[in-house]
CSV table of C-alpha atoms and ligand atoms in Angstrom, one decimal:
chain,number,residue,atom,x,y,z
A,49,MET,CA,106.5,134.7,-124.4
A,50,ALA,CA,108.5,137.2,-122.4
A,51,ASP,CA,112.3,136.5,-122.1
A,52,THR,CA,112.3,138.1,-118.7
A,53,LEU,CA,109.9,138.1,-115.8
A,54,GLU,CA,109.7,140.8,-113.1
A,55,LEU,CA,109.8,138.9,-109.8
A,56,GLU,CA,110.7,140.2,-106.3
A,57,THR,CA,113.0,137.5,-105.2
A,58,VAL,CA,113.9,135.5,-108.3
A,59,GLU,CA,115.6,136.6,-111.5
A,60,TYR,CA,114.3,135.0,-114.7
A,61,VAL,CA,115.9,135.5,-118.1
A,62,VAL,CA,116.0,133.4,-121.2
A,63,THR,CA,119.1,133.4,-123.4
A,64,ASP,CA,120.2,130.7,-125.9
A,65,ALA,CA,117.0,128.8,-125.1
A,66,VAL,CA,118.1,128.5,-121.5
A,67,ALA,CA,115.8,129.8,-118.8
A,68,SER,CA,118.2,131.0,-116.1
A,69,ILE,CA,116.4,131.2,-112.7
A,70,ALA,CA,118.4,132.8,-109.9
A,71,LEU,CA,117.2,133.0,-106.3
A,72,ASN,CA,117.9,136.5,-105.3
A,73,ARG,CA,117.7,137.1,-101.5
A,74,PRO,CA,121.5,137.2,-100.9
A,75,GLU,CA,121.3,138.7,-97.5
A,76,LYS,CA,119.4,135.6,-96.3
A,77,TYR,CA,121.4,133.1,-98.3
A,78,ASN,CA,118.4,132.9,-100.6
A,79,ALA,CA,116.3,131.2,-97.8
A,80,PHE,CA,112.7,130.4,-98.8
A,81,ASN,CA,110.1,132.8,-97.5
A,82,MET,CA,106.6,132.8,-99.0
A,83,GLN,CA,107.7,135.3,-101.7
A,84,VAL,CA,110.5,133.0,-102.8
A,85,HIS,CA,108.1,130.0,-102.9
A,86,GLN,CA,105.7,132.0,-105.1
A,87,ASP,CA,108.4,133.5,-107.3
A,88,LEU,CA,110.2,130.3,-107.9
A,89,THR,CA,107.0,128.4,-108.7
A,90,LYS,CA,106.0,131.2,-111.2
A,91,ALA,CA,109.4,131.1,-112.8
A,92,LEU,CA,109.4,127.3,-113.2
A,93,LYS,CA,105.8,127.3,-114.5
A,94,HIS,CA,106.7,130.0,-117.0
A,95,ALA,CA,109.7,128.0,-118.3
A,96,GLU,CA,107.5,124.9,-118.6
A,97,ARG,CA,104.9,126.8,-120.7
A,98,ASP,CA,107.5,128.6,-122.9
A,99,ARG,CA,108.1,126.4,-126.0
A,100,SER,CA,111.3,128.4,-126.8
A,101,VAL,CA,112.9,127.2,-123.5
A,102,ARG,CA,114.9,124.0,-123.9
A,103,ALA,CA,116.9,123.8,-120.7
A,104,VAL,CA,116.6,125.4,-117.2
A,105,LEU,CA,119.5,126.7,-115.1
A,106,LEU,CA,118.9,127.1,-111.4
A,107,THR,CA,121.3,129.1,-109.2
A,108,GLY,CA,121.6,131.6,-106.3
A,109,ARG,CA,122.9,135.1,-106.0
A,110,GLY,CA,125.4,136.1,-103.4
A,111,ARG,CA,127.3,133.7,-101.2
A,112,GLY,CA,124.6,131.1,-100.7
A,113,PHE,CA,122.8,128.8,-103.1
A,114,CYS,CA,119.8,128.4,-100.7
A,115,ALA,CA,119.6,128.1,-96.9
A,116,GLY,CA,116.3,126.2,-96.9
A,117,GLN,CA,113.2,127.5,-95.1
A,118,ASP,CA,113.6,131.0,-93.8
A,119,LEU,CA,113.8,130.5,-90.1
A,120,THR,CA,112.5,134.0,-89.3
A,121,GLU,CA,109.3,133.4,-91.2
A,122,PHE,CA,109.2,129.9,-89.6
A,123,SER,CA,109.1,131.3,-86.1
A,124,MET,CA,106.2,133.5,-87.1
A,125,SER,CA,104.3,130.6,-88.6
A,126,ARG,CA,104.8,128.6,-85.4
A,127,ALA,CA,103.1,131.3,-83.4
A,128,ASP,CA,99.9,130.8,-85.5
A,129,PRO,CA,97.8,127.9,-83.9
A,130,ASP,CA,96.2,127.2,-87.2
A,131,PHE,CA,99.4,126.8,-89.1
A,132,ARG,CA,100.0,123.2,-90.4
A,133,VAL,CA,103.5,122.3,-91.4
A,134,ASP,CA,102.3,119.3,-93.5
A,135,GLU,CA,100.0,121.6,-95.6
A,136,HIS,CA,102.7,124.2,-95.9
A,137,VAL,CA,105.3,121.7,-97.1
A,138,ARG,CA,102.8,120.2,-99.6
A,139,ARG,CA,101.8,123.5,-101.1
A,140,THR,CA,105.3,125.0,-101.3
A,141,PHE,CA,108.4,122.8,-101.3
A,142,ASN,CA,106.7,119.7,-102.7
A,143,ARG,CA,105.1,121.6,-105.5
A,144,ILE,CA,108.4,123.0,-106.6
A,145,ILE,CA,110.1,119.5,-106.5
A,146,HIS,CA,107.2,118.0,-108.5
A,147,THR,CA,107.5,120.8,-111.0
A,148,ILE,CA,111.3,120.4,-111.5
A,149,ARG,CA,111.1,116.6,-111.8
A,150,GLY,CA,108.1,116.9,-114.1
A,151,LEU,CA,109.8,119.4,-116.5
A,152,GLU,CA,110.6,117.5,-119.7
A,153,LEU,CA,113.7,119.6,-120.0
A,154,PRO,CA,117.2,119.3,-118.6
A,155,VAL,CA,117.5,121.1,-115.3
A,156,ILE,CA,121.0,122.1,-114.2
A,157,ALA,CA,121.8,123.5,-110.8
A,158,ALA,CA,124.8,125.8,-110.5
A,159,ILE,CA,125.5,125.6,-106.8
A,160,ASN,CA,127.4,128.8,-106.0
A,161,GLY,CA,127.6,128.5,-102.2
A,162,VAL,CA,126.1,126.8,-99.2
A,163,ALA,CA,123.0,124.6,-99.8
A,164,ALA,CA,121.3,123.8,-96.6
A,165,GLY,CA,118.1,122.0,-95.6
A,166,ALA,CA,115.4,122.3,-98.3
A,167,GLY,CA,118.0,124.3,-100.3
A,168,TRP,CA,120.1,121.2,-100.7
A,169,SER,CA,117.0,119.2,-101.6
A,170,LEU,CA,116.3,121.8,-104.3
A,171,ALA,CA,119.7,121.2,-105.8
A,172,LEU,CA,119.2,117.4,-105.5
A,173,ALA,CA,116.0,117.7,-107.6
A,174,ALA,CA,118.0,119.0,-110.6
A,175,ASP,CA,119.2,116.6,-113.2
A,176,ILE,CA,122.8,117.8,-113.3
A,177,ARG,CA,124.6,119.6,-110.5
A,178,ILE,CA,127.7,121.8,-111.1
A,179,ALA,CA,129.2,123.2,-107.9
A,180,SER,CA,131.6,126.1,-107.3
A,181,ASP,CA,134.8,125.0,-105.5
A,182,GLY,CA,133.5,127.1,-102.5
A,183,ALA,CA,130.1,125.3,-102.3
A,184,SER,CA,129.1,123.3,-99.2
A,185,PHE,CA,126.2,121.2,-98.3
A,186,THR,CA,124.4,120.5,-95.0
A,187,GLN,CA,121.2,118.7,-94.2
A,188,ALA,CA,120.7,121.1,-91.3
A,189,PHE,CA,117.3,119.8,-90.4
A,190,SER,CA,118.4,117.8,-87.3
A,191,LYS,CA,119.9,120.9,-85.8
A,192,ILE,CA,116.4,122.4,-85.5
A,193,GLY,CA,114.7,119.2,-84.6
A,194,LEU,CA,113.1,118.5,-87.9
A,195,ILE,CA,113.3,115.6,-90.3
A,196,PRO,CA,114.7,116.1,-93.8
A,197,ASP,CA,112.0,117.0,-96.3
A,198,THR,CA,111.6,118.4,-99.8
A,199,GLY,CA,112.7,115.1,-101.2
A,200,SER,CA,116.0,114.6,-99.4
A,201,THR,CA,115.0,111.3,-97.8
A,202,TRP,CA,114.4,110.0,-101.4
A,203,PHE,CA,117.2,111.8,-103.3
A,204,LEU,CA,120.2,111.1,-101.0
A,205,PRO,CA,119.9,107.3,-100.5
A,206,GLU,CA,119.4,107.1,-104.2
A,207,LEU,CA,122.8,108.8,-104.8
A,208,ILE,CA,124.9,107.8,-101.8
A,209,GLY,CA,123.2,104.9,-100.0
A,210,THR,CA,121.6,104.8,-96.6
A,211,SER,CA,124.6,104.8,-94.4
A,212,ARG,CA,126.1,108.1,-95.7
A,213,THR,CA,122.7,109.6,-95.9
A,214,LEU,CA,122.0,108.9,-92.3
A,215,GLN,CA,125.4,110.2,-91.3
A,216,LEU,CA,124.6,113.5,-93.0
A,217,MET,CA,121.1,113.6,-91.7
A,218,PHE,CA,121.8,112.7,-88.1
A,219,THR,CA,124.8,115.0,-87.6
A,220,GLY,CA,123.8,117.9,-89.9
A,221,ASP,CA,127.6,118.2,-90.6
A,222,ALA,CA,128.5,120.1,-93.7
A,223,ILE,CA,130.5,118.5,-96.5
A,224,ASP,CA,132.6,120.5,-99.0
A,225,ALA,CA,132.4,120.5,-102.8
A,226,LYS,CA,135.3,118.0,-103.1
A,227,THR,CA,133.6,115.4,-100.9
A,228,ALA,CA,130.3,116.0,-102.7
A,229,LEU,CA,132.1,115.2,-106.0
A,230,GLU,CA,133.8,112.1,-104.6
A,231,TRP,CA,130.4,110.8,-103.3
A,232,GLY,CA,128.7,111.5,-106.6
A,233,LEU,CA,126.5,114.3,-105.3
A,234,VAL,CA,127.6,116.7,-107.9
A,235,ASN,CA,128.7,116.1,-111.5
A,236,GLU,CA,131.6,118.5,-111.5
A,237,ILE,CA,133.3,121.3,-109.6
A,238,VAL,CA,134.5,124.5,-111.2
A,239,ALA,CA,136.2,127.7,-109.9
A,240,ALA,CA,133.7,130.1,-108.3
A,241,ASP,CA,134.5,132.9,-110.8
A,242,VAL,CA,133.6,130.8,-113.9
A,243,LEU,CA,130.6,128.9,-112.5
A,244,ASP,CA,127.9,131.1,-114.1
A,245,GLU,CA,129.6,131.1,-117.5
A,246,HIS,CA,130.4,127.4,-117.4
A,247,ALA,CA,127.0,126.3,-116.2
A,248,HIS,CA,125.3,128.4,-118.8
A,249,ALA,CA,127.4,127.0,-121.6
A,250,TYR,CA,126.6,123.5,-120.3
A,251,ALA,CA,122.8,124.3,-120.2
A,252,ALA,CA,123.0,125.9,-123.7
A,253,ARG,CA,124.7,122.7,-125.0
A,254,LEU,CA,121.9,120.6,-123.7
A,255,ALA,CA,119.3,123.2,-125.0
A,256,ALA,CA,120.7,122.7,-128.6
A,257,MET,CA,120.0,118.9,-128.4
A,258,PRO,CA,116.8,117.1,-129.3
A,259,THR,CA,114.7,118.4,-126.5
A,260,ARG,CA,111.8,115.9,-126.8
A,261,ALA,CA,114.2,113.0,-126.7
A,262,LEU,CA,116.0,114.4,-123.6
A,263,GLY,CA,112.7,115.1,-121.9
A,264,LEU,CA,111.5,111.6,-122.5
A,265,THR,CA,114.9,110.2,-121.4
A,266,LYS,CA,114.5,112.1,-118.1
A,267,ARG,CA,111.0,110.7,-117.7
A,268,ALA,CA,112.1,107.1,-118.3
A,269,VAL,CA,115.2,107.3,-116.1
A,270,TYR,CA,113.3,108.7,-113.0
A,271,ARG,CA,110.5,106.2,-113.5
A,272,ALA,CA,112.9,103.3,-113.8
A,273,THR,CA,114.2,103.9,-110.3
A,274,THR,CA,110.8,103.0,-109.0
A,275,VAL,CA,109.9,99.9,-111.1
A,276,GLY,CA,111.4,96.6,-112.1
A,277,LEU,CA,113.3,95.8,-115.3
A,278,ASP,CA,110.3,94.3,-117.2
A,279,ASP,CA,108.3,97.5,-116.6
A,280,ALA,CA,111.3,99.7,-117.5
A,281,LEU,CA,111.8,97.9,-120.8
A,282,GLU,CA,108.2,98.2,-121.7
A,283,TYR,CA,108.1,101.9,-120.8
A,284,GLU,CA,111.2,102.6,-122.9
A,285,ALA,CA,109.5,101.0,-125.9
A,286,GLN,CA,106.5,103.3,-125.4
A,287,LEU,CA,108.5,106.5,-125.1
A,288,GLN,CA,110.7,105.5,-128.0
A,289,GLN,CA,107.6,105.6,-130.2
A,290,HIS,CA,107.2,109.3,-129.2
A,291,ALA,CA,110.8,110.2,-129.7
A,292,ALA,CA,110.9,108.5,-133.1
A,293,ALA,CA,108.0,110.7,-134.3
A,294,THR,CA,110.0,114.0,-133.8
A,295,SER,CA,111.6,116.1,-136.5
A,296,ASP,CA,114.8,116.1,-134.4
A,297,HIS,CA,115.0,112.4,-134.8
A,298,VAL,CA,114.7,112.7,-138.6
A,299,GLU,CA,117.3,115.5,-138.5
A,300,GLY,CA,119.7,113.5,-136.4
A,301,VAL,CA,119.7,110.5,-138.6
A,302,THR,CA,119.8,112.6,-141.8
A,303,ALA,CA,122.7,114.6,-140.5
A,304,PHE,CA,124.6,111.5,-139.6
A,305,LEU,CA,124.1,110.0,-143.0
A,306,GLU,CA,125.1,113.3,-144.7
A,307,LYS,CA,128.2,113.5,-142.5
A,308,ARG,CA,127.3,117.0,-141.1
A,309,ALA,CA,126.4,118.4,-137.7
A,310,ALA,CA,122.7,118.1,-136.8
A,311,GLU,CA,120.6,121.2,-136.3
A,312,PHE,CA,118.0,120.4,-133.7
A,313,THR,CA,115.0,122.6,-133.2
A,314,GLY,CA,113.4,121.0,-130.2
A,315,ARG,CA,110.5,119.6,-132.2
B,54,LIG,O1,107.7,124.5,-91.8
B,54,LIG,C1,108.5,124.2,-92.7
B,54,LIG,O2,108.6,125.1,-93.6
B,54,LIG,C2,109.2,122.9,-92.7
B,54,LIG,C3,110.2,122.9,-93.8
B,54,LIG,C4,111.5,123.0,-93.5
B,54,LIG,C5,112.5,123.0,-94.6
B,54,LIG,C6,113.9,123.5,-94.2
B,54,LIG,O3,114.7,123.9,-95.0
B,54,LIG,S1,114.4,123.4,-92.5
B,54,LIG,C7,116.1,123.9,-92.6
B,54,LIG,C8,116.2,125.4,-92.5
B,54,LIG,N1,117.5,125.9,-92.7
B,54,LIG,C9,118.4,125.8,-91.8
B,54,LIG,O4,118.2,125.4,-90.7
B,54,LIG,C10,119.8,126.4,-92.1
B,54,LIG,C11,120.0,127.6,-91.2
B,54,LIG,N2,121.3,128.3,-91.6
B,54,LIG,C12,122.5,127.8,-91.3
B,54,LIG,O5,122.6,126.7,-90.7
B,54,LIG,C13,123.7,128.6,-91.7
B,54,LIG,O6,123.2,129.9,-91.8
B,54,LIG,C14,124.3,128.1,-93.0
B,54,LIG,C15,125.0,126.8,-92.8
B,54,LIG,C16,123.3,128.0,-94.1
B,54,LIG,C17,125.4,129.1,-93.4
B,54,LIG,O7,126.3,129.4,-92.4
B,54,LIG,P1,127.3,130.6,-92.4
B,54,LIG,O8,128.0,130.6,-91.2
B,54,LIG,O9,128.0,130.5,-93.7
B,54,LIG,O10,126.4,131.9,-92.6
B,54,LIG,P2,125.5,132.6,-91.4
B,54,LIG,O11,126.2,133.8,-90.9
B,54,LIG,O12,124.9,131.6,-90.5
B,54,LIG,O13,124.2,133.2,-92.4
B,54,LIG,C18,124.4,134.3,-93.2
B,54,LIG,C19,123.1,135.1,-93.1
B,54,LIG,O14,122.0,134.4,-93.7
B,54,LIG,C20,122.8,135.4,-91.7
B,54,LIG,O15,122.1,136.7,-91.7
B,54,LIG,P3,122.8,137.9,-90.9
B,54,LIG,O16,123.1,137.5,-89.5
B,54,LIG,O17,124.0,138.2,-91.6
B,54,LIG,O18,121.8,139.0,-91.0
B,54,LIG,C21,121.8,134.3,-91.4
B,54,LIG,O19,120.9,134.7,-90.3
B,54,LIG,C22,121.0,134.2,-92.7
B,54,LIG,N3,120.4,132.9,-92.8
B,54,LIG,C23,121.0,131.8,-93.1
B,54,LIG,N4,120.2,130.8,-93.2
B,54,LIG,C24,118.9,131.3,-92.9
B,54,LIG,C25,119.1,132.7,-92.7
B,54,LIG,N5,118.1,133.5,-92.4
B,54,LIG,C26,116.8,132.9,-92.4
B,54,LIG,N6,116.6,131.6,-92.6
B,54,LIG,C27,117.7,130.8,-92.9
B,54,LIG,N7,117.4,129.5,-93.1
């Protein structure tokens, strides 16, 4: 499959088995208009189908990571009497979140700047978040009379509990990268000028690991947050059966016994 895709608002390139997907509407802080929805969905689906891709890196170009829904387009949609927000959200934002969570690959968000509204939800959908020291985060929704969507009502309480979640959602106040790290909302912070390189190296490291095992791990961990221990134990056993059938499993054990570094292929 192609290592690059020609898209209007999203850059897509594969290197070192990492699909780097960058939102590219810098003048609008990468806000979601319909073109971004379409292009991001296409890029994620392409990565999902490409067997050579073993990790996904999500970032934004310019000063923002993503400012959520484009409010200019939003005002136009509100002028259309037939426009239904619920249908729009299901077809666009929700589809993207489902795709990211369903990808059986590590997804790393490199948060290069402000993440607002659904843009923050997008970052929260990733498995690992690395923020630049200049990044900031705001729920933003309450400031325009909306409720948080695109998964924020699920992601945030999961990570920081209900009280801090509601504080952020009610006020719409921004938090900086340092606070996000202290609260466990990002995995690490790095200087802005090394973010791309650092995040890519991180993604490439995960891409060189046993992809199937990592994908099944992701599936088991997210499912475990919705079920009891008995169910989680049983599901782990079922997925372990699949992981144990991979060549990477054989290679990992063989390499350990032969006292050498394993060479995983993703199969
Ligand atoms: O119907 C549905 O789709 C429901 C679903 C909703 C999902 C949502 O995401 S709702 C939330 C939408 N997002 C927001 O409300 C955030 C709005 N933006 C802001 O609050 C601020 O811009 C930021 C906190 C993100 C950044 O602030 P600051 O001071 O660093 O930058 P700025 O000057 O406000 O913005 C820079 C430029 O980006 C500016 O353009 P200009 O004036 O230089 O030409 C600004 O208009 C543009 N921009 C920022 N956010 C958006 C945007 N343009 C369109 N839509 C945006 N969301």
